[in-house]
């Protein structure tokens, strides 16, 4: 899965997610090395270091399966320039919205949102709302008939901080704090933390409450690179809401493995 910040990887054996990890965007040379690899040992370390170091729980299972080479690659992307790069890989299948069995999708819906929503619905049941705290923060919901209700898109935590740091004369770049900051800050860094975090948390709370007005028993699943931070803040601000949330890093991959038929 190619996101707007980085690449998200999963190694599948049939429908099992053996392991999952993230990397930075990668240069063409690495894609070429992947294409030429004939054994697990040949695989580019930029991609498979987590596996090759043997630190991942899935490693043993991996070594005992004999995959075909070049490795089949299922690609979903919301970054067209990166899609083009990876389409040079000889054994690539592009996953598109047509393969996701949700009803009512609009043509420009992000494939990451569609796959995450499908994965959440398959894993927990519909109706379901997915909150993706990634580069963008997105809400994407579907009803009990697996029909897209719709959603919303706003700049994620990192993007809000980067915009303030990059587009103003005297604001520094800041990173996410572990704890919910003080609301009334007395220095610049904490003022940025407070402004971005309290408004995102209030917005997320409001979207969740609105969702439960539509679907009283509706599931809510949180994913994305900043999911743990978001959940932590919500636990302080709205513990009753936080308690009812599901959290899952690999929603997109849960969605991919439930495509029927799995793309060939
Ligand atoms: N190594 C990392 N590289 C980039 N973002 C990271 C990293 N680790 C954590 N993050 C956080 O993840 C967020 C991006 O979420 P992610 O779901 O990975 O994005 P996307 O799917 O849009 O590529 C960033 O705002 C950042 O705070
Ligand atoms: C909204 C997104 C930018 C989110 O991307 P991400 O933050 O996960 O990298 C992406 O899903 C996208 O480009 N969507 C297309 C517009 C839409 O979903 O309506
Ligand atoms: K995402």
Coordinates of C-alpha atoms and ligand atoms in Angstrom, one line a residue:
X1 CA 0.0 0.0 0.0
X2 CA 1.5 3.3 -1.1
X3 CA 0.5 6.1 1.2
X4 CA 1.4 9.8 1.1
X5 CA 4.1 9.4 3.7
X6 CA 5.6 6.0 3.1
X7 CA 5.1 2.4 1.9
X8 CA 3.2 -0.2 3.9
X9 CA 4.1 -3.8 3.3
X10 CA 2.6 -7.1 4.1
X11 CA 3.8 -10.6 3.3
X12 CA 0.9 -12.9 2.5
X13 CA 0.9 -16.7 2.4
X14 CA -2.5 -17.3 0.7
X15 CA -4.8 -15.2 2.9
X16 CA -2.6 -15.2 6.0
X17 CA -0.8 -12.0 6.8
X18 CA 2.6 -13.4 7.9
X19 CA 4.1 -10.0 8.8
X20 CA 3.6 -6.4 8.0
X21 CA 6.0 -3.4 8.2
X22 CA 6.6 0.1 6.8
X23 CA 9.4 1.6 4.7
X24 CA 10.3 4.9 3.2
X25 CA 9.7 5.4 -0.5
X26 CA 12.3 3.5 -2.5
X27 CA 14.5 4.3 -5.5
X28 CA 14.1 2.5 -8.9
X29 CA 17.3 0.5 -8.2
X30 CA 15.6 -1.2 -5.3
X31 CA 12.6 -2.1 -7.5
X32 CA 15.0 -3.5 -10.1
X33 CA 16.8 -5.6 -7.5
X34 CA 13.5 -7.0 -6.3
X35 CA 12.6 -7.9 -9.9
X36 CA 15.9 -9.8 -10.3
X37 CA 15.7 -11.6 -6.9
X38 CA 15.5 -15.4 -7.3
X39 CA 15.8 -16.3 -3.6
X40 CA 14.8 -14.8 -0.3
X41 CA 18.5 -13.9 0.3
X42 CA 18.6 -11.8 -2.9
X43 CA 15.7 -9.6 -1.7
X44 CA 16.6 -5.9 -1.3
X45 CA 17.4 -5.1 2.4
X46 CA 15.6 -1.7 2.0
X47 CA 12.4 -3.7 1.8
X48 CA 13.0 -6.9 3.7
X49 CA 15.4 -5.9 6.5
X50 CA 12.8 -6.6 9.1
X51 CA 12.4 -10.1 7.8
X52 CA 16.0 -10.7 7.0
X53 CA 17.1 -9.7 10.5
X54 CA 14.9 -12.5 11.7
X55 CA 13.2 -10.4 14.3
X56 CA 9.8 -10.8 13.0
X57 CA 7.5 -13.6 14.4
X58 CA 6.6 -14.5 10.8
X59 CA 10.1 -15.3 9.7
X60 CA 10.1 -19.1 10.3
X61 CA 6.9 -19.6 8.4
X62 CA 8.3 -17.5 5.6
X63 CA 11.5 -19.5 5.2
X64 CA 9.5 -22.8 5.0
X65 CA 7.3 -21.5 2.2
X66 CA 8.8 -21.5 -1.3
X67 CA 7.5 -18.4 -3.0
X68 CA 7.6 -17.9 -6.8
X69 CA 10.1 -15.4 -8.1
X70 CA 9.9 -12.6 -9.0
X71 CA 7.6 -12.3 -6.0
X72 CA 4.0 -11.5 -6.9
X73 CA 3.3 -8.0 -5.8
X74 CA -0.3 -6.7 -5.2
X75 CA -0.2 -2.9 -5.3
X76 CA -2.6 -0.3 -4.1
X77 CA -1.6 3.3 -4.2
X78 CA -2.9 6.8 -3.6
X79 CA 0.2 8.4 -5.0
X80 CA 0.2 8.3 -8.9
X81 CA 3.9 9.1 -9.3
X82 CA 4.8 6.2 -7.0
X83 CA 2.3 3.9 -8.8
X84 CA 4.1 4.6 -12.1
X85 CA 7.5 3.7 -10.5
X86 CA 6.2 0.3 -9.2
X87 CA 4.3 -0.6 -12.3
X88 CA 7.7 -1.3 -13.9
X89 CA 7.9 -4.4 -11.6
X90 CA 7.4 -7.5 -13.8
X91 CA 4.9 -9.4 -11.5
X92 CA 2.7 -6.5 -10.2
X93 CA -1.1 -6.5 -10.0
X94 CA -2.7 -3.1 -9.4
X95 CA -5.7 -3.2 -7.0
X96 CA -8.5 -0.8 -8.0
X97 CA -11.8 0.2 -6.6
X98 CA -13.6 -2.2 -9.0
X99 CA -12.2 -5.1 -7.0
X100 CA -13.6 -3.8 -3.7
X101 CA -17.1 -5.2 -3.2
X102 CA -18.5 -2.1 -1.5
X103 CA -21.6 -0.4 -3.0
X104 CA -22.0 3.3 -3.7
X105 CA -18.3 4.2 -4.1
X106 CA -17.5 7.4 -6.1
X107 CA -14.8 7.1 -8.8
X108 CA -12.2 9.2 -7.0
X109 CA -12.5 7.5 -3.6
X110 CA -9.0 6.7 -2.3
X111 CA -8.2 3.0 -2.6
X112 CA -6.7 3.0 0.9
X113 CA -10.0 4.2 2.3
X114 CA -12.0 1.6 0.4
X115 CA -9.7 -1.3 1.4
X116 CA -9.6 -0.2 5.0
X117 CA -13.3 0.1 5.2
X118 CA -13.8 -3.3 3.5
X119 CA -11.3 -4.8 5.9
X120 CA -12.9 -3.3 8.9
X121 CA -16.4 -4.5 7.8
X122 CA -15.1 -8.0 7.2
X123 CA -13.3 -8.2 10.5
X124 CA -15.9 -6.6 12.8
X125 CA -19.1 -6.3 10.7
X126 CA -21.0 -3.5 9.1
X127 CA -22.0 -0.7 9.8
X128 CA -18.5 0.5 10.3
X129 CA -16.7 3.8 10.4
X130 CA -12.9 3.9 9.8
X131 CA -10.8 6.7 11.1
X132 CA -7.4 6.8 9.4
X133 CA -4.9 9.0 11.3
X134 CA -2.3 9.0 8.4
X135 CA -0.9 11.9 6.4
X136 CA -4.5 13.0 5.9
X137 CA -7.0 12.1 8.6
X138 CA -10.0 10.5 7.1
X139 CA -13.4 9.2 8.2
X140 CA -15.0 6.6 5.9
X141 CA -18.2 4.8 6.8
X142 CA -20.4 2.1 5.3
X143 CA -23.9 0.9 6.4
X144 CA -25.2 -2.6 7.1
X145 CA -25.7 -3.2 3.4
X146 CA -22.0 -2.6 2.8
X147 CA -22.8 0.7 1.0
X148 CA -20.5 3.7 1.4
X149 CA -22.2 6.3 3.6
X150 CA -19.4 8.7 2.9
X151 CA -16.8 10.5 4.9
X152 CA -14.4 13.4 5.4
X153 CA -10.8 14.4 4.8
X154 CA -8.7 16.8 6.8
X155 CA -4.9 17.3 7.3
X156 CA -3.5 14.8 9.8
X157 CA -1.5 15.7 12.9
X158 CA 1.9 15.6 11.0
X159 CA 0.6 17.6 8.1
X160 CA -0.9 20.3 10.4
X161 CA 2.4 20.6 12.3
X162 CA 4.4 20.7 9.0
X163 CA 2.2 23.3 7.5
X164 CA 2.5 25.6 10.5
X165 CA 6.3 25.0 10.7
X166 CA 6.8 25.5 7.0
X167 CA 4.4 28.3 6.1
X168 CA 4.9 30.7 8.9
X169 CA 7.9 33.0 9.8
X170 CA 8.4 32.0 13.4
X171 CA 6.7 28.7 14.2
X172 CA 9.0 25.7 14.8
X173 CA 8.5 22.2 13.6
X174 CA 7.1 20.0 16.4
X175 CA 6.3 16.4 16.8
X176 CA 3.5 14.6 18.5
X177 CA 3.7 14.5 22.3
X178 CA 2.9 11.2 24.1
X179 CA 0.5 12.9 26.6
X180 CA -2.3 15.2 26.0
X181 CA -0.8 18.7 26.4
X182 CA -2.2 21.5 28.5
X183 CA -5.0 23.3 26.7
X184 CA -3.8 26.8 27.7
X185 CA -0.2 26.8 26.7
X186 CA 2.4 29.3 27.8
X187 CA 5.0 28.6 25.2
X188 CA 5.0 28.3 21.4
X189 CA 5.6 24.6 21.0
X190 CA 2.9 23.7 23.5
X191 CA 0.5 26.2 21.9
X192 CA 0.9 24.4 18.6
X193 CA 0.4 21.0 20.3
X194 CA -2.7 22.3 22.1
X195 CA -4.3 23.9 19.0
X196 CA -3.8 21.0 16.7
X197 CA -4.5 18.2 19.1
X198 CA -7.5 19.6 20.9
X199 CA -9.2 20.5 17.7
X200 CA -8.5 17.2 16.0
X201 CA -9.7 15.3 19.1
X202 CA -12.8 17.4 19.3
X203 CA -13.5 16.8 15.7
X204 CA -12.9 13.1 15.9
X205 CA -15.2 12.9 19.0
X206 CA -17.9 14.8 17.1
X207 CA -17.7 12.5 14.0
X208 CA -17.9 9.4 16.2
X209 CA -20.9 10.7 18.1
X210 CA -22.6 11.6 14.8
X211 CA -21.9 8.1 13.6
X212 CA -23.5 6.6 16.7
X213 CA -26.5 8.8 16.1
X214 CA -26.8 7.2 12.6
X215 CA -25.9 3.7 13.8
X216 CA -26.2 3.2 17.5
X217 CA -24.3 -0.1 17.4
X218 CA -22.0 0.9 14.6
X219 CA -18.4 -0.2 14.8
X220 CA -15.6 2.4 14.8
X221 CA -12.0 1.3 13.9
X222 CA -8.9 3.5 14.1
X223 CA -5.9 3.0 11.9
X224 CA -3.0 4.9 10.4
X225 CA 0.5 5.9 11.6
X226 CA -0.7 8.2 14.3
X227 CA -3.5 5.8 15.6
X228 CA -1.8 5.2 19.0
X229 CA -1.4 8.9 19.7
X230 CA -5.0 9.6 18.7
X231 CA -6.3 6.8 20.9
X232 CA -4.2 8.0 23.8
X233 CA -5.5 11.5 23.6
X234 CA -9.1 10.2 23.3
X235 CA -8.6 8.1 26.4
X236 CA -7.9 11.3 28.4
X237 CA -10.6 13.4 26.8
X238 CA -13.4 10.9 26.2
X239 CA -12.7 7.6 27.9
X240 CA -16.2 6.3 27.4
X241 CA -15.8 6.8 23.6
X242 CA -12.2 5.5 23.5
X243 CA -13.3 2.3 25.2
X244 CA -15.6 1.4 22.3
X245 CA -13.1 1.9 19.6
X246 CA -11.2 -0.9 17.8
X247 CA -7.6 -0.3 16.8
X248 CA -5.9 -2.0 13.9
X249 CA -2.7 -1.2 12.1
X250 CA -3.3 -3.5 9.1
X251 CA -6.8 -2.7 8.1
X252 CA -5.8 -2.2 4.4
X253 CA -4.3 -5.7 4.4
X254 CA -7.3 -7.2 6.1
X255 CA -9.3 -5.6 3.2
X256 CA -6.9 -6.9 0.5
X257 CA -7.0 -10.5 1.6
X258 CA -10.8 -10.4 1.6
X259 CA -11.1 -9.3 -2.0
X260 CA -13.0 -11.9 -3.9
X261 CA -11.7 -13.2 -6.0
X262 CA -8.3 -12.3 -4.7
X263 CA -6.8 -10.5 -7.7
X264 CA -4.9 -12.8 -10.1
Ligands
LIG1 N1 8.9 6.4 10.1 C1 7.8 7.2 9.8 N2 7.7 7.9 8.7 C2 6.6 8.7 8.4 N3 5.6 8.8 9.3 C3 5.7 8.2 10.4 C4 6.8 7.4 10.8 N4 6.5 6.8 12.0 C5 5.4 7.4 12.4 N5 4.8 8.2 11.5 C6 3.6 8.9 11.6 O1 2.7 8.4 10.7 C7 1.9 9.4 10.1 C8 1.6 9.0 8.7 O2 0.7 7.9 8.8 P1 0.8 6.7 7.8 O3 -0.5 5.9 8.0 O4 2.1 6.0 7.8 O5 0.7 7.6 6.4 P2 0.4 7.2 4.9 O6 -0.5 6.0 4.9 O7 -0.4 8.4 4.5 O8 1.7 7.1 4.2 C9 2.8 10.7 10.2 O9 2.0 11.8 10.4 C10 3.7 10.4 11.3 O10 3.4 11.1 12.5
LIG2 C1 -7.5 11.1 1.4 C2 -6.1 10.5 1.0 C3 -5.2 11.6 0.6 C4 -5.6 9.8 2.3 O1 -4.3 9.4 2.0 P1 -3.2 9.0 3.1 O2 -3.3 10.1 4.2 O3 -3.7 7.7 3.7 O4 -1.9 8.8 2.5 C5 -6.3 9.4 -0.1 O5 -7.2 8.4 0.3 C6 -6.8 10.0 -1.4 O6 -6.0 10.6 -2.2 N1 -8.1 9.9 -1.6 C7 -8.8 10.4 -2.8 C8 -9.9 11.3 -2.5 C9 -11.1 10.7 -1.8 O7 -10.9 9.7 -1.1 O8 -12.2 11.2 -1.8
LIG3 K1 -3.8 5.6 5.0

